[in-house]
Structure formats: C-alpha cells, structure tokens
Coordinates of C-alpha atoms and ligand atoms in Angstrom, one line a residue:
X447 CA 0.0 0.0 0.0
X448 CA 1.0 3.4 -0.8
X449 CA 1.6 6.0 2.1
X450 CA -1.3 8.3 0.4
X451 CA -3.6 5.1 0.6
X452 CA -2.5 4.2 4.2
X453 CA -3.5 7.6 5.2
X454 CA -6.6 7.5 3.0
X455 CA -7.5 4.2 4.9
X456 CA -7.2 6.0 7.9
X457 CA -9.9 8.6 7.2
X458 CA -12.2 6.0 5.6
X459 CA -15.9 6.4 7.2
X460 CA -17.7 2.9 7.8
X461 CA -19.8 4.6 5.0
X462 CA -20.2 6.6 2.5
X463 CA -21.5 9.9 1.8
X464 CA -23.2 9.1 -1.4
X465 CA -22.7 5.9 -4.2
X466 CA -22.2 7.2 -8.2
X467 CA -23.9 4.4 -10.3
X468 CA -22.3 4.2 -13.9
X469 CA -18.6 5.3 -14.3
X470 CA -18.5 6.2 -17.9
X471 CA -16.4 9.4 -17.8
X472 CA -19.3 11.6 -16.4
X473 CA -19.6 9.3 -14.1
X474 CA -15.8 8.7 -13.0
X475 CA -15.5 12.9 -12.6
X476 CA -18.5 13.4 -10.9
X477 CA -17.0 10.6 -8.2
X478 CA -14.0 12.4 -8.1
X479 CA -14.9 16.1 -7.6
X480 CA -17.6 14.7 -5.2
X481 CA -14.3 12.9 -2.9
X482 CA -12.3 15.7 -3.3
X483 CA -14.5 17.8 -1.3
X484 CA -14.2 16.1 1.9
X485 CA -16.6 13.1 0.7
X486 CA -16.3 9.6 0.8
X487 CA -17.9 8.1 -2.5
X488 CA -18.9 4.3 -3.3
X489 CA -19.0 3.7 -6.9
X490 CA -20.5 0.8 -8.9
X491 CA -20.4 0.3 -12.7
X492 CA -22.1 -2.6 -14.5
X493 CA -19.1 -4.1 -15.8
X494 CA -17.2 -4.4 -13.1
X495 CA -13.5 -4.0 -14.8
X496 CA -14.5 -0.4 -15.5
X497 CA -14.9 0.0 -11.8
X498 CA -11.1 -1.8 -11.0
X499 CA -9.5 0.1 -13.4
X500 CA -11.2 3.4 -12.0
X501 CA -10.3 2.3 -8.9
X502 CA -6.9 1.1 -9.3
X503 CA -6.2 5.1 -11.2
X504 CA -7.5 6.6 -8.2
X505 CA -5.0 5.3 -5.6
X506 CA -5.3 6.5 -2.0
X507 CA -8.9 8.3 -2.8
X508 CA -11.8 8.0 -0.3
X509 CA -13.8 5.5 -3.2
X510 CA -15.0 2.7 -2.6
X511 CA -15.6 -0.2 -5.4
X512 CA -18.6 -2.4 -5.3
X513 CA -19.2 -5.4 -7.4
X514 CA -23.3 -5.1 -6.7
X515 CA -25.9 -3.1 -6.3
X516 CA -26.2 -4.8 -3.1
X517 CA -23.0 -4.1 -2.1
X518 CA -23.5 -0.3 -3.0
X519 CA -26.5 0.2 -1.2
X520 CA -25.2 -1.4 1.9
X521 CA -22.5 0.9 1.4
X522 CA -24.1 4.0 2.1
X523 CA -25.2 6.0 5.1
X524 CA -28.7 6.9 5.5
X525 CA -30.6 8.6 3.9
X526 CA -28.3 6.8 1.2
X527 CA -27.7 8.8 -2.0
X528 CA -27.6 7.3 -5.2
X529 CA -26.5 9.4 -8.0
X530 CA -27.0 7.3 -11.6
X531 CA -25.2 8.4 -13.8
X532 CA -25.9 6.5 -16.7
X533 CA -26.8 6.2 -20.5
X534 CA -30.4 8.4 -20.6
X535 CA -33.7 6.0 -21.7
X536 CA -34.2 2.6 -21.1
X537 CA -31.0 2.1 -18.4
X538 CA -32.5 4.9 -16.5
X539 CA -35.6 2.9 -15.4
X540 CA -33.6 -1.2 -15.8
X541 CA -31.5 0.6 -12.8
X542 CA -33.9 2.4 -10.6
X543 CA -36.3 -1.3 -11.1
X544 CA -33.0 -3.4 -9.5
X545 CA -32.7 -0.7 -6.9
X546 CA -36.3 -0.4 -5.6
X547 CA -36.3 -3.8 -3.6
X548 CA -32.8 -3.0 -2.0
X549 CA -33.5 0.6 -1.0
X550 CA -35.6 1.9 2.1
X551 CA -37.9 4.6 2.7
X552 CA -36.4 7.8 2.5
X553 CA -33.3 7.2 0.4
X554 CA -32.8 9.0 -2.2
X555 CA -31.9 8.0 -6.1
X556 CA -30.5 11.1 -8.2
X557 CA -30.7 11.2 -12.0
X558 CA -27.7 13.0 -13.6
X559 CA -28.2 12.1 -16.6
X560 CA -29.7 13.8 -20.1
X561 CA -33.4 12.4 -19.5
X562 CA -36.2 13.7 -21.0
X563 CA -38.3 15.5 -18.6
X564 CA -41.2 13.6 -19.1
X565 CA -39.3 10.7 -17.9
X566 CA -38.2 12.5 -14.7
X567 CA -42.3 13.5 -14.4
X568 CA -42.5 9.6 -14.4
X569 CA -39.9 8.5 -12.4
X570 CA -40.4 11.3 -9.6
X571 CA -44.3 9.8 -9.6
X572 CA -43.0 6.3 -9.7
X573 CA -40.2 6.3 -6.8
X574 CA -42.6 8.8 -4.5
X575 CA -45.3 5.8 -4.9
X576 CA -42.7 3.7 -3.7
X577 CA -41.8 5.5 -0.5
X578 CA -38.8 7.0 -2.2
X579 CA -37.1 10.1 -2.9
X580 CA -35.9 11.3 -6.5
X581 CA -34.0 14.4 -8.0
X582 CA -34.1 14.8 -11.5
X583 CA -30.5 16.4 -12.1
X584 CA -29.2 18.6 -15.2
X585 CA -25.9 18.7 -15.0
X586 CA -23.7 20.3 -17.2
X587 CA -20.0 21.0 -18.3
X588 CA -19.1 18.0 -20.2
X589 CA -15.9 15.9 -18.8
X590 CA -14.1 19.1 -17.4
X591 CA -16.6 20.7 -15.8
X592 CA -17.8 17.0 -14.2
X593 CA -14.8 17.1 -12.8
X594 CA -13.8 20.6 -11.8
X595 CA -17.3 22.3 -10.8
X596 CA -20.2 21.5 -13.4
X597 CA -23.7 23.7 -13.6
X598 CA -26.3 21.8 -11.4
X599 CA -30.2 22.1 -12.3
X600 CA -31.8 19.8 -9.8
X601 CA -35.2 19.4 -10.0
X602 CA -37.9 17.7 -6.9
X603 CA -39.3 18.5 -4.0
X604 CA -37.9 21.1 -1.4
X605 CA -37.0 18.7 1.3
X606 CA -34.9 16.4 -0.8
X607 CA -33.2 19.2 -2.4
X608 CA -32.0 20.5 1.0
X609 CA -30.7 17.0 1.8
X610 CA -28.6 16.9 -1.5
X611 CA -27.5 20.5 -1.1
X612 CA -24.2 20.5 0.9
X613 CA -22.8 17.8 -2.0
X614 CA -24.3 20.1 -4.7
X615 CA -23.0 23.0 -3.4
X616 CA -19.8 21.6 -2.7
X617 CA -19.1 20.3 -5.8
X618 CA -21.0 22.6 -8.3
X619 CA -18.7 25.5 -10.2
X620 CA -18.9 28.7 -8.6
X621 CA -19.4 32.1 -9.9
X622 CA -18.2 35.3 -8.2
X623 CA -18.1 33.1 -5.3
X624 CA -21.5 31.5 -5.6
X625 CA -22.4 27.5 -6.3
X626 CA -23.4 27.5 -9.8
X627 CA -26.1 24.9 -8.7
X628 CA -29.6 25.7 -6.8
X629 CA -33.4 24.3 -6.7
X630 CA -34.8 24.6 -9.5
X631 CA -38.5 23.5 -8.9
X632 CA -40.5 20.1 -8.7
X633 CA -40.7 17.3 -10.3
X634 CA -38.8 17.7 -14.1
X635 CA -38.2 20.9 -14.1
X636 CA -34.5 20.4 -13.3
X637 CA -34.2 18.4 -16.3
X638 CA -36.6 20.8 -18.6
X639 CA -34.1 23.6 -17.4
X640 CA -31.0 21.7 -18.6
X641 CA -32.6 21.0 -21.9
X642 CA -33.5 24.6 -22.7
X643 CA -30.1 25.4 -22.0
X644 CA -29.0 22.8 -24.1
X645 CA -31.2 24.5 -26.7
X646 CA -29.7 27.8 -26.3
X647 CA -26.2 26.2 -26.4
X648 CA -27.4 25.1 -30.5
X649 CA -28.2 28.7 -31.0
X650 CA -24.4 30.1 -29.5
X651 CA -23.0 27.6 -31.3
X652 CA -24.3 28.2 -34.3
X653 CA -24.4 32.3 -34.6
X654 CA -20.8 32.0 -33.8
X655 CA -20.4 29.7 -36.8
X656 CA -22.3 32.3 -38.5
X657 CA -19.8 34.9 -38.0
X658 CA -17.0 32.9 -38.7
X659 CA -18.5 31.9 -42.1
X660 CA -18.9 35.6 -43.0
X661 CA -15.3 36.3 -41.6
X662 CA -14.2 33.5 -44.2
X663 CA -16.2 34.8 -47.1
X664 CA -14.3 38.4 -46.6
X665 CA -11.0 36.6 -46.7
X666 CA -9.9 36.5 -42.9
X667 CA -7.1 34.1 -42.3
X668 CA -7.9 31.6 -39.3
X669 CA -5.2 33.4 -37.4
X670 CA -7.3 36.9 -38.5
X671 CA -10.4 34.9 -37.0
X672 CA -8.6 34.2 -34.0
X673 CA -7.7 37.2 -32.7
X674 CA -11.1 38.5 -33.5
X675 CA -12.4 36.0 -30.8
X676 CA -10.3 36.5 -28.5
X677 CA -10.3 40.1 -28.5
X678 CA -13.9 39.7 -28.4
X679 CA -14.0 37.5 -25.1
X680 CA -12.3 40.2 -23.6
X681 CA -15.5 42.1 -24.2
X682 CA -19.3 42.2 -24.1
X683 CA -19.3 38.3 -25.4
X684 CA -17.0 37.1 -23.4
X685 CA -18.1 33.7 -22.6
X686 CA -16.7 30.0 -22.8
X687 CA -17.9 29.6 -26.6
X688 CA -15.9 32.5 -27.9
X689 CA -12.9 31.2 -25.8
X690 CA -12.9 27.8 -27.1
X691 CA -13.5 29.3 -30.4
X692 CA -10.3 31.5 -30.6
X693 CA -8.2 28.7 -29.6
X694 CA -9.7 26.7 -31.8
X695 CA -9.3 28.8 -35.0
X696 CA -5.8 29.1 -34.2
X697 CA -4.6 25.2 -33.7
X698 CA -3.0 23.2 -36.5
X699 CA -3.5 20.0 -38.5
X700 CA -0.3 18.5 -36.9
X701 CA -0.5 16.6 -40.7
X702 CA -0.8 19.2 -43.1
X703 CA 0.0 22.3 -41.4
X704 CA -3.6 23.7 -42.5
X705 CA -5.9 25.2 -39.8
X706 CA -7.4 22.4 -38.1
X707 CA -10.8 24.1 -38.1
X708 CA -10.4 23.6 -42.3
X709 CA -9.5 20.1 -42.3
X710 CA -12.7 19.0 -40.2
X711 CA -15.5 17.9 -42.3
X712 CA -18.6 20.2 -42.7
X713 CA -20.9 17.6 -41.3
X714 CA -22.7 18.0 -37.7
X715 CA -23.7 15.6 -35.4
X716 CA -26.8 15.8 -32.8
X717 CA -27.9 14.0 -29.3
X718 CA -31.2 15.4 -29.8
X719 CA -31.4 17.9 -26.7
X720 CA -32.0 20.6 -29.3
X721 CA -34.7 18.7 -31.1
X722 CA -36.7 17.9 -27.8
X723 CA -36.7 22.2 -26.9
X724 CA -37.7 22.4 -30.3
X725 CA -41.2 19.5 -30.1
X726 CA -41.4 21.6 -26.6
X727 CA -41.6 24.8 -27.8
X728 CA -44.1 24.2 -31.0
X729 CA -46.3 22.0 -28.2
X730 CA -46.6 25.6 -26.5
X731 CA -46.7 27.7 -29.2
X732 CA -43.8 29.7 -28.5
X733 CA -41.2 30.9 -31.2
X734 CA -38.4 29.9 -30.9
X735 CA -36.8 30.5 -34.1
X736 CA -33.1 31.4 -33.4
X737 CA -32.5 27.8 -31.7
X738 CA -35.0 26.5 -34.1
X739 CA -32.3 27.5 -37.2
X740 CA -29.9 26.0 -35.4
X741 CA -30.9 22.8 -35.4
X742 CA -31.9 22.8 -38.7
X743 CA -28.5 24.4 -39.7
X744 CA -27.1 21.0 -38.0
X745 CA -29.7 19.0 -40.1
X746 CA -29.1 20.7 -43.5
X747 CA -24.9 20.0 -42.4
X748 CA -25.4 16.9 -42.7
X749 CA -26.5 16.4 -46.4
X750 CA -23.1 16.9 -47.1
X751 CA -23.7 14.7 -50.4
X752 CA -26.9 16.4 -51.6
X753 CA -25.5 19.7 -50.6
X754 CA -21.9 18.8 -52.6
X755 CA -24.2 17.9 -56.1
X756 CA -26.5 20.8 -55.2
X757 CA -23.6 23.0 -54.9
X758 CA -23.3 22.0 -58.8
X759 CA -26.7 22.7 -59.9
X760 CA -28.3 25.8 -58.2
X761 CA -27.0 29.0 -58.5
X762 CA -26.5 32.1 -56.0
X763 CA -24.3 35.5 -56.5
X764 CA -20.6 35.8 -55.9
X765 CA -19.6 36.6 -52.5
X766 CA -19.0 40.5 -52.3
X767 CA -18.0 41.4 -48.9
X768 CA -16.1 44.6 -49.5
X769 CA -16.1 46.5 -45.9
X770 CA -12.9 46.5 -44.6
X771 CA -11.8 44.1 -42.4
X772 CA -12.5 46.5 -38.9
X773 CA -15.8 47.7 -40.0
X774 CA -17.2 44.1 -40.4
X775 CA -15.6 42.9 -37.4
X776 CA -17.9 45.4 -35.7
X777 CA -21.0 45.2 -37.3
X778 CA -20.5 41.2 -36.6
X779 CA -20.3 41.9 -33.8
X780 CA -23.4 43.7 -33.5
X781 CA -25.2 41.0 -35.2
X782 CA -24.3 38.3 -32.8
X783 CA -24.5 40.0 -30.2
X784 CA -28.2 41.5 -30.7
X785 CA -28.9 37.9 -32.2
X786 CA -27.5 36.5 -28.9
X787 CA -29.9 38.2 -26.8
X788 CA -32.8 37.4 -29.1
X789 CA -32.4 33.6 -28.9
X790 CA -31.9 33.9 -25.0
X791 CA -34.9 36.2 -25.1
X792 CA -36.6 33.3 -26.7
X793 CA -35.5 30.7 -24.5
X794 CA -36.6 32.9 -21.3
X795 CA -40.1 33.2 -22.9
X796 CA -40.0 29.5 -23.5
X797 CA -39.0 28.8 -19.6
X798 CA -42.0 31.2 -17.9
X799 CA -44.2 29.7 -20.4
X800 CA -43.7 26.3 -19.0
X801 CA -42.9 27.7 -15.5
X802 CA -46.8 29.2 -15.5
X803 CA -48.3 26.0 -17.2
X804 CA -46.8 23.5 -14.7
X805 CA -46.6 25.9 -11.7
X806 CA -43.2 25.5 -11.6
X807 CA -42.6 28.9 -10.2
X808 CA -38.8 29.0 -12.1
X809 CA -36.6 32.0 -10.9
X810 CA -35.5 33.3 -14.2
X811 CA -33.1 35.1 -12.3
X812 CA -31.8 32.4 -10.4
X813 CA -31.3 30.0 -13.7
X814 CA -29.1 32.8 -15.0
X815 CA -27.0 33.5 -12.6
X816 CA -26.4 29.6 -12.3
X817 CA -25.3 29.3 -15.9
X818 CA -22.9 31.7 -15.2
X819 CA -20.0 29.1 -14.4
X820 CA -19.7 25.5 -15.2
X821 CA -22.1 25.1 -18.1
X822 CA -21.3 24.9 -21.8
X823 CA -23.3 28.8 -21.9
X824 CA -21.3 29.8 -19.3
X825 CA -21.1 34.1 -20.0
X826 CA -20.5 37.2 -18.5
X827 CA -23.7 38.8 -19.5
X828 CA -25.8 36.2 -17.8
X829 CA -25.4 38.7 -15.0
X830 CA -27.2 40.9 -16.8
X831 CA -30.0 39.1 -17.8
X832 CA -30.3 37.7 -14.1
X833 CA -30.2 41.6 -13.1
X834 CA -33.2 41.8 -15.6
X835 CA -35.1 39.4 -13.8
X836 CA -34.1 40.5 -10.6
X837 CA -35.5 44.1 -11.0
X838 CA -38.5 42.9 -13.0
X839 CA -39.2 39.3 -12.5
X840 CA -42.4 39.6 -14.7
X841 CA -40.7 41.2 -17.8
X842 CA -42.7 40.3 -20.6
X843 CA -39.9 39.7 -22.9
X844 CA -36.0 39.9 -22.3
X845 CA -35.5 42.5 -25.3
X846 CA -37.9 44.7 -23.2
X847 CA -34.9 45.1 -20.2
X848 CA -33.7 48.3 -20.4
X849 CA -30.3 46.9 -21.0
X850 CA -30.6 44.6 -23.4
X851 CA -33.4 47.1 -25.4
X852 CA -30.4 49.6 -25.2
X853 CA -27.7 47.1 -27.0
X854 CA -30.1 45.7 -29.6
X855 CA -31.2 49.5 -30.7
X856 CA -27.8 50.7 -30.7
X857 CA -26.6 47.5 -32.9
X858 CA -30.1 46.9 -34.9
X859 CA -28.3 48.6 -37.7
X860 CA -25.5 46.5 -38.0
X861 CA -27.2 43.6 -37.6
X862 CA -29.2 44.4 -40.4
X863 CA -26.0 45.1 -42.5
X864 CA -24.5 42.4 -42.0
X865 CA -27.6 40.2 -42.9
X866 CA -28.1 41.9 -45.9
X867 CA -24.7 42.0 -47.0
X868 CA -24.8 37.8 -46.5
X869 CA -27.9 38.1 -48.4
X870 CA -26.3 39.7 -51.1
X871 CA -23.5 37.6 -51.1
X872 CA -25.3 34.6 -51.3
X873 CA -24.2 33.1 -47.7
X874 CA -26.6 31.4 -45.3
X875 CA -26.9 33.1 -42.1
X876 CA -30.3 31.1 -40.9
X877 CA -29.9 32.1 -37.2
X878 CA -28.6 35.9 -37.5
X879 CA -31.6 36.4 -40.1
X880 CA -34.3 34.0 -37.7
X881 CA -33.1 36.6 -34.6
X882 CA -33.7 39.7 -37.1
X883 CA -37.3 38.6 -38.4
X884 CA -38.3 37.6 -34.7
X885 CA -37.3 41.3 -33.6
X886 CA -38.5 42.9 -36.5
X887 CA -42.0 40.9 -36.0
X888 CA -42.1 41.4 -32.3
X889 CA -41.6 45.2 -32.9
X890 CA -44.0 45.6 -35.3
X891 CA -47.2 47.6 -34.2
X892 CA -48.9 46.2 -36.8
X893 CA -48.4 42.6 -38.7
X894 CA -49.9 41.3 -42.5
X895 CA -52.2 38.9 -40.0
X896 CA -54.8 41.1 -41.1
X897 CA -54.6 39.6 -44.5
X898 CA -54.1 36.3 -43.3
X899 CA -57.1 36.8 -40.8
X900 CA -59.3 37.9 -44.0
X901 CA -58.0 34.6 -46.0
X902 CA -59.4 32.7 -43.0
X903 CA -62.7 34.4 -43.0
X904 CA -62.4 34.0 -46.9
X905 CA -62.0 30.0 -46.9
X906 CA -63.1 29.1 -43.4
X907 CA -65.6 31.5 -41.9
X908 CA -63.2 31.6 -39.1
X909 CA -64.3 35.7 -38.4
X910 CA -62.2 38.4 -37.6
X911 CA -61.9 41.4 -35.1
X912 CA -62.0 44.5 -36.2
X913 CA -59.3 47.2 -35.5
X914 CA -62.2 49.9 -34.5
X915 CA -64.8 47.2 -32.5
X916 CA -63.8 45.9 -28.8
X917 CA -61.6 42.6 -28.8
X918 CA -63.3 39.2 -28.6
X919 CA -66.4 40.5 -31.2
X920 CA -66.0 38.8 -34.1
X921 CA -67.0 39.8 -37.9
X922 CA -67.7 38.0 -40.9
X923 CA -67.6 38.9 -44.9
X924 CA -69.4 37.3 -47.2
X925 CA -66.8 37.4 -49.8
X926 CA -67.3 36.8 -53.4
X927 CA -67.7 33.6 -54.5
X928 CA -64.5 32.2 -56.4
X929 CA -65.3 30.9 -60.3
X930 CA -63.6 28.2 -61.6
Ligands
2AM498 P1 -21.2 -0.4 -18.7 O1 -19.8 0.2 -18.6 O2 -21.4 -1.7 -18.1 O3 -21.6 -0.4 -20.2 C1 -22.8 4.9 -20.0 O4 -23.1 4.0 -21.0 C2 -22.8 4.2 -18.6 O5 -24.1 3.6 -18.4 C3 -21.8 3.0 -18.5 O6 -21.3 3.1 -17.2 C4 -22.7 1.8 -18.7 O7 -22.2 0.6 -18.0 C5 -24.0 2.3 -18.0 N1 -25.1 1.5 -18.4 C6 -25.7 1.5 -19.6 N2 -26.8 0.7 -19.6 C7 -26.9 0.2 -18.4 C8 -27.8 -0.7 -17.8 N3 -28.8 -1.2 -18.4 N4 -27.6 -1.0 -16.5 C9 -26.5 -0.5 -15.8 N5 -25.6 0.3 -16.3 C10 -25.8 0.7 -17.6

C-alpha cells in the first residue's frame, strides 16, 4: 500500500456519503470532484472492470468499489444517495427497477443524466409511490466541468433538495463566489431547465459559426479569426464559446499544417437535446426561431452529399463582402450580439411559459445566474439578464430590459447590414436572419395577420376582429364567391 492510501485508509468512514452508479467518464469525474471535497464516494459500474480500473487510477482516494448493487447500497449512510449516472432511456428505469427492492424509505436516487423531462415526471411519480425520494439532475459542463465544478439544475421536491444541497454545493462551479447549482422546482423541471439550455447552447453555437463563415467569405485568415475571438472574449461576449472558439481557429492539422478548423468535415452531429426544446416549444406555441435554425442548420450540415451535387446545380451570386476588415468585425459583432440576446430572449419566454403551465414557479433570475459558471453557456452577460429578472421578474420579454433594449437599438443597424450584406453575397446566415425577423416581428405595431385573418374568414368563416370594435367580437364577410 501506498503512504497516500494508508492515510486514505485512515480517514475511511464505515460509509459513504453518497454511491455514483455508472462510471462512464461523467460518471468517473462526478465521483471524483464529489471525494475531493471532503466526501467519501462508493461507486458501482455494471461491468465491473471499469470499476477496478477506476479504482486502481485513483490510488489512495476516499472510493470505494462495489461489485453489486447490493454491495452499494449497503455501502451508504442513510438517507443513502444514489446518484446514476448512466446512458439516458431505457438504463435509466432497468437501474432504478433493480434498486427499488434494496432501498428503504427515504433514500434517495438522483438522475444525472440527459433524461427527458417527461421521464423525470414519471420517475419522480413512480419512486414517490414507492416510498422513495428522487432528483431529476441537469448537470452540465461535459468531462471538465464533471470534474472541476459543473452547472447543477436539480429538480424535486424542497425537502430532498435540501438534503442533497451540501454535496451540490460543494461540488457545483462557482461564480463570483456563488455554487453554480440551486433548486430549481419540482418534479422535471431540473431536467426541462437543462434541456433549454442545451437549446440555447445550439443557438451560440451556431451564430458563432455564422460569423465565422462571414469572416471566411471576406478573406480572414484563421489566425485573422482568432484574434477576432479573443479580443472579443475580452468584451461584451465574453463567454466559454468564444474562448474555445479562438483557440480553436488558431490550432493546426499536426498533418498538413492547415488550420485544423479547415480540415474538419462540414458535417454535424446531434444527441437530440435541441430537437426535444424544439417539439417543446411548437407544443406551446412559443417561437423559438433562433435555436430552431440551429438545429436545422445541424440538419441541413449533414446532407453533405446532396449539398456537394446541389452546390453544382443551383445558382447564387458571388460573394462580395467589401467592408474593410474593422468595420465588419464590428458590425459582426453587432449582429451576434443583438442575435444572442434574441435567442436567450426566446429561451426565457420558452422557460416562464412552461414555468406558469406546470406551476413550476422558475426564478428566471436564479437559472441565469447559475449558468454563469460551469455550463457549456457559461457568459458574462448572464449577469445581466439575471439583473433583468431581478429588477423585474415579470418582464414580458427579455429584449424589453432596459439593458438589453439599449444594445439591440444601438446594434439593430448593423445587424441588419450584416444580414443583408450575406444576403447579397449569397451566404446562409439562418440564425442571425431567424433573430432579425423575430425582432422585427415582435416590434412591429402592426403585422400582414390582417390579411391572413381575412383569408381565413375568406375560406373558413373563421371571423375576424376589427381594429375599430372591442376585442373578442367577431366579424364575418361574405366574400365573393370564387369561379372556376
Ligand atoms: P457499462 O460500462 O457496463 O456499459 C454509460 O453508458 C454508462 O451507463 C456506463 O457506465 C454503462 O455501463 C452504463 N449502463 C448502460 N446501460 C446500463 C444498464 N442497463 N444497467 C446498468 N448500467 C448501464
């Protein structure tokens, strides 16, 4: 034995704090940021070698292997605290079934996985019928933030949430000195929070990719596109995107000396968080458009072989970007920033819709401030959305802030430059132009839906309301009838 594992030995508790079920490499960092703050952690993994191997990296550490689930539940102190942390669907419920009969009431099982919220409905339902206690966990940050301090988005009731809150807090990222990680609401709201902000993540991703594109079609070297990045995460869009983004640009194909970013193949893959916000959002009738491109825009990637033979066929203009290099880095910057703010406007109206139809009571505010740290979204003007919510916690619609109303007025005309001049150059820009027709909709005093209202009437006798008659009294025309 080691002198580290002697000592470890020493300090090991007769049990443990809480068991991590599943030590795939979410898994295996959640274990170990959970031990390293003063925790002793069982794990368990289905195939056991995975479990000696983690075990046998980990010298000296307070974990403790177990071959069963048996073994792991007798492990733990009570209330015993299962975190699972494995593949989202069917596992989910083949694990909590072998659990049930070894578990007593009160203990508590903790998804951390990607489940669909409707599952963590079920399962909260299920377990609470069975005498147990269940937290529906987002948890994001991939492998690094796992293992370092990830965002937390529990969801269940109250009470359980304050038994789980000193290993949350402990281990969650923290932000200007506060746990990225705090209770979200009952039931699957944990879960529905971490998928819209998976949603939102499509949309950064994707407006970034926007830019970049543009920054390519004016003839920006990847080096050029670097330092565009990082000077601009030393600004107003600082965030953990734009970082990754600028280093990115920058590294090499160790092969061929070209920019790695040009050697990767055009072609993007999907877990399908993005498309679940997406089902979500048309469900509720809320627009969601600048995510919504970005899925598609993931979709559309992926017909690499259509696009390639298309490419062949269809025509467009030649790109003609001819501001200098400067002036378009600014009015990009505009563009993705006012576009930024739209799609997290979107996503906010998407969360208080579902907030008031489940009574969820969300604290807009609250989710903000813990994405600030951790998460993939991670962004210094989260503060100021959560400062939005804060002042006015029933703002009708993020772009309404007196902040964020004050960026996108100042930037609306270089937004709308820089969509036109893609436009005009033939270059798809599907999320800067979805962000410019939802502003430019949701700004309008007055919409063609008086036309389309009168087509209704026309086809349907669906009726109308008149802009000089009180709202709810309806009208009907009896239109000409239609020859032929
Ligand atoms: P494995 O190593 O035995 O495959 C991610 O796939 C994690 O989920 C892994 O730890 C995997 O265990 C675990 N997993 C997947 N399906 C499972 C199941 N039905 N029961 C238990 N663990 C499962």
């Amino acid at each position: 034995m080691t002198p580290t594992a002697k000592q470890a030995t020493a300090t090991m508790k007769q049990q443990s704090d809480l068991g991590v079920l599943g030590l795939a490499v979410m898994g295996r960092n959640l274990a170990l940021n959970v031990e390293s703050h003063d925790f002793q952690v069982s794990v368990y993994n289905r195939t056991y070698s995975t479990t000696d191997e983690f075990i046998a990296a980990n010298d000296g550490k307070r974990l403790v292997p177990t071959r069963t689930l048996d073994e792991l539940v007798q492990s733990l102190a009570s209330p015993r605290k299962i975190l699972l942390m494995v593949k989202a669907g069917a596992a989910v419920d083949a694990v909590i079934e072998q659990l049930i009969p070894l578990l007593e009431r009160g203990d508590i099982v903790i998804d951390g996985g990607n489940s669909h919220y409707t599952d963590t409905e079920r399962r909260d339902a299920y377990l609470t019928s069975k005498g147990l206690r269940f937290i529906g966990a987002g948890i994001s940050g991939g492998e690094e933030g796992a293992r370092k301090g990830p965002s937390i988005m529990p969801g269940g009731p109250t009470s359980t949430w304050e038994v789980m809150q000193p290993i949350f807090e402990s281990i969650a990222a923290k932000a200007e000195g506060e746990p990225c990680v705090s209770h979200i609401g009952p039931g699957g709201a944990g879960h529905y929070v971490k998928m819209i902000h998976n949603g939102i993540e499509y949309g950064d991703m994707q407006l970034i990719c926007e830019a970049y594109n543009l920054f390519k079609a004016a003839g920006f070297t990847s080096d050029e596109m670097a330092a565009t990045f990082k000077r601009w995460n030393e600004g107003d869009l600082q965030s953990y995107l734009i970082q990754i983004t600028g280093i990115a640009l920058e590294q090499k194909d160790p092969q061929t000396g070209a920019p790695m970013v040009e050697i990767i193949l055009d072609k993007a893959g999907q877990k399908g968080t993005g498309r679940w916000t997406l089902i979500n959002a048309a469900e509720n009738a809320v627009v969601i458009s600048t995510i919504n491109a970005a899925v598609e825009a993931r979709v559309l990637s992926a017909l690499k072989e259509q696009r390639v033979a298309a490419s062949r066929e269809l025509q467009g203009p030649k790109a003609n970007i001819t501001v200098a290099k400067p002036e378009l880095v600014a009015k990009v910057h505009d563009a993705l920033y006012a576009s930024k703010i739209v799609s997290y406007a979107q996503g906010m109206a998407l969360l208080m819709t579902m907030s008031e139809k489940k009574d969820w009571q969300l604290d807009l505010g609250q989710i903000a401030a813990i994405w600030r740290g951790g998460c993939i979204i991670r962004a210094r003007f989260l503060n100021r959305i959560t400062d939005a919510y804060r002042s006015n916690p029933a703002l009708a619609n993020l772009m309404l802030d007196p902040f964020f109303k004050g960026v996108l007025n100042k930037a609306q005309q270089n937004w709308r430059e820089v969509v036109a001049m893609a436009v005009s150059s033939g270059i798809a820009v599907p999320a800067f132009s979805a962000s410019l027709g939802y502003y430019d909709s949701y700004r309008a005093e007055r919409l063609p839906a008086n036309l389309l209202q009168a087509q209704r009437d026309f086809f349907g006798a669906h009726t109308y309301e008149r802009v000089d008659k009180p709202p709810g009294e309806r009208f009907h025309t009896q239109w000409p009838e239609v020859i032929g």
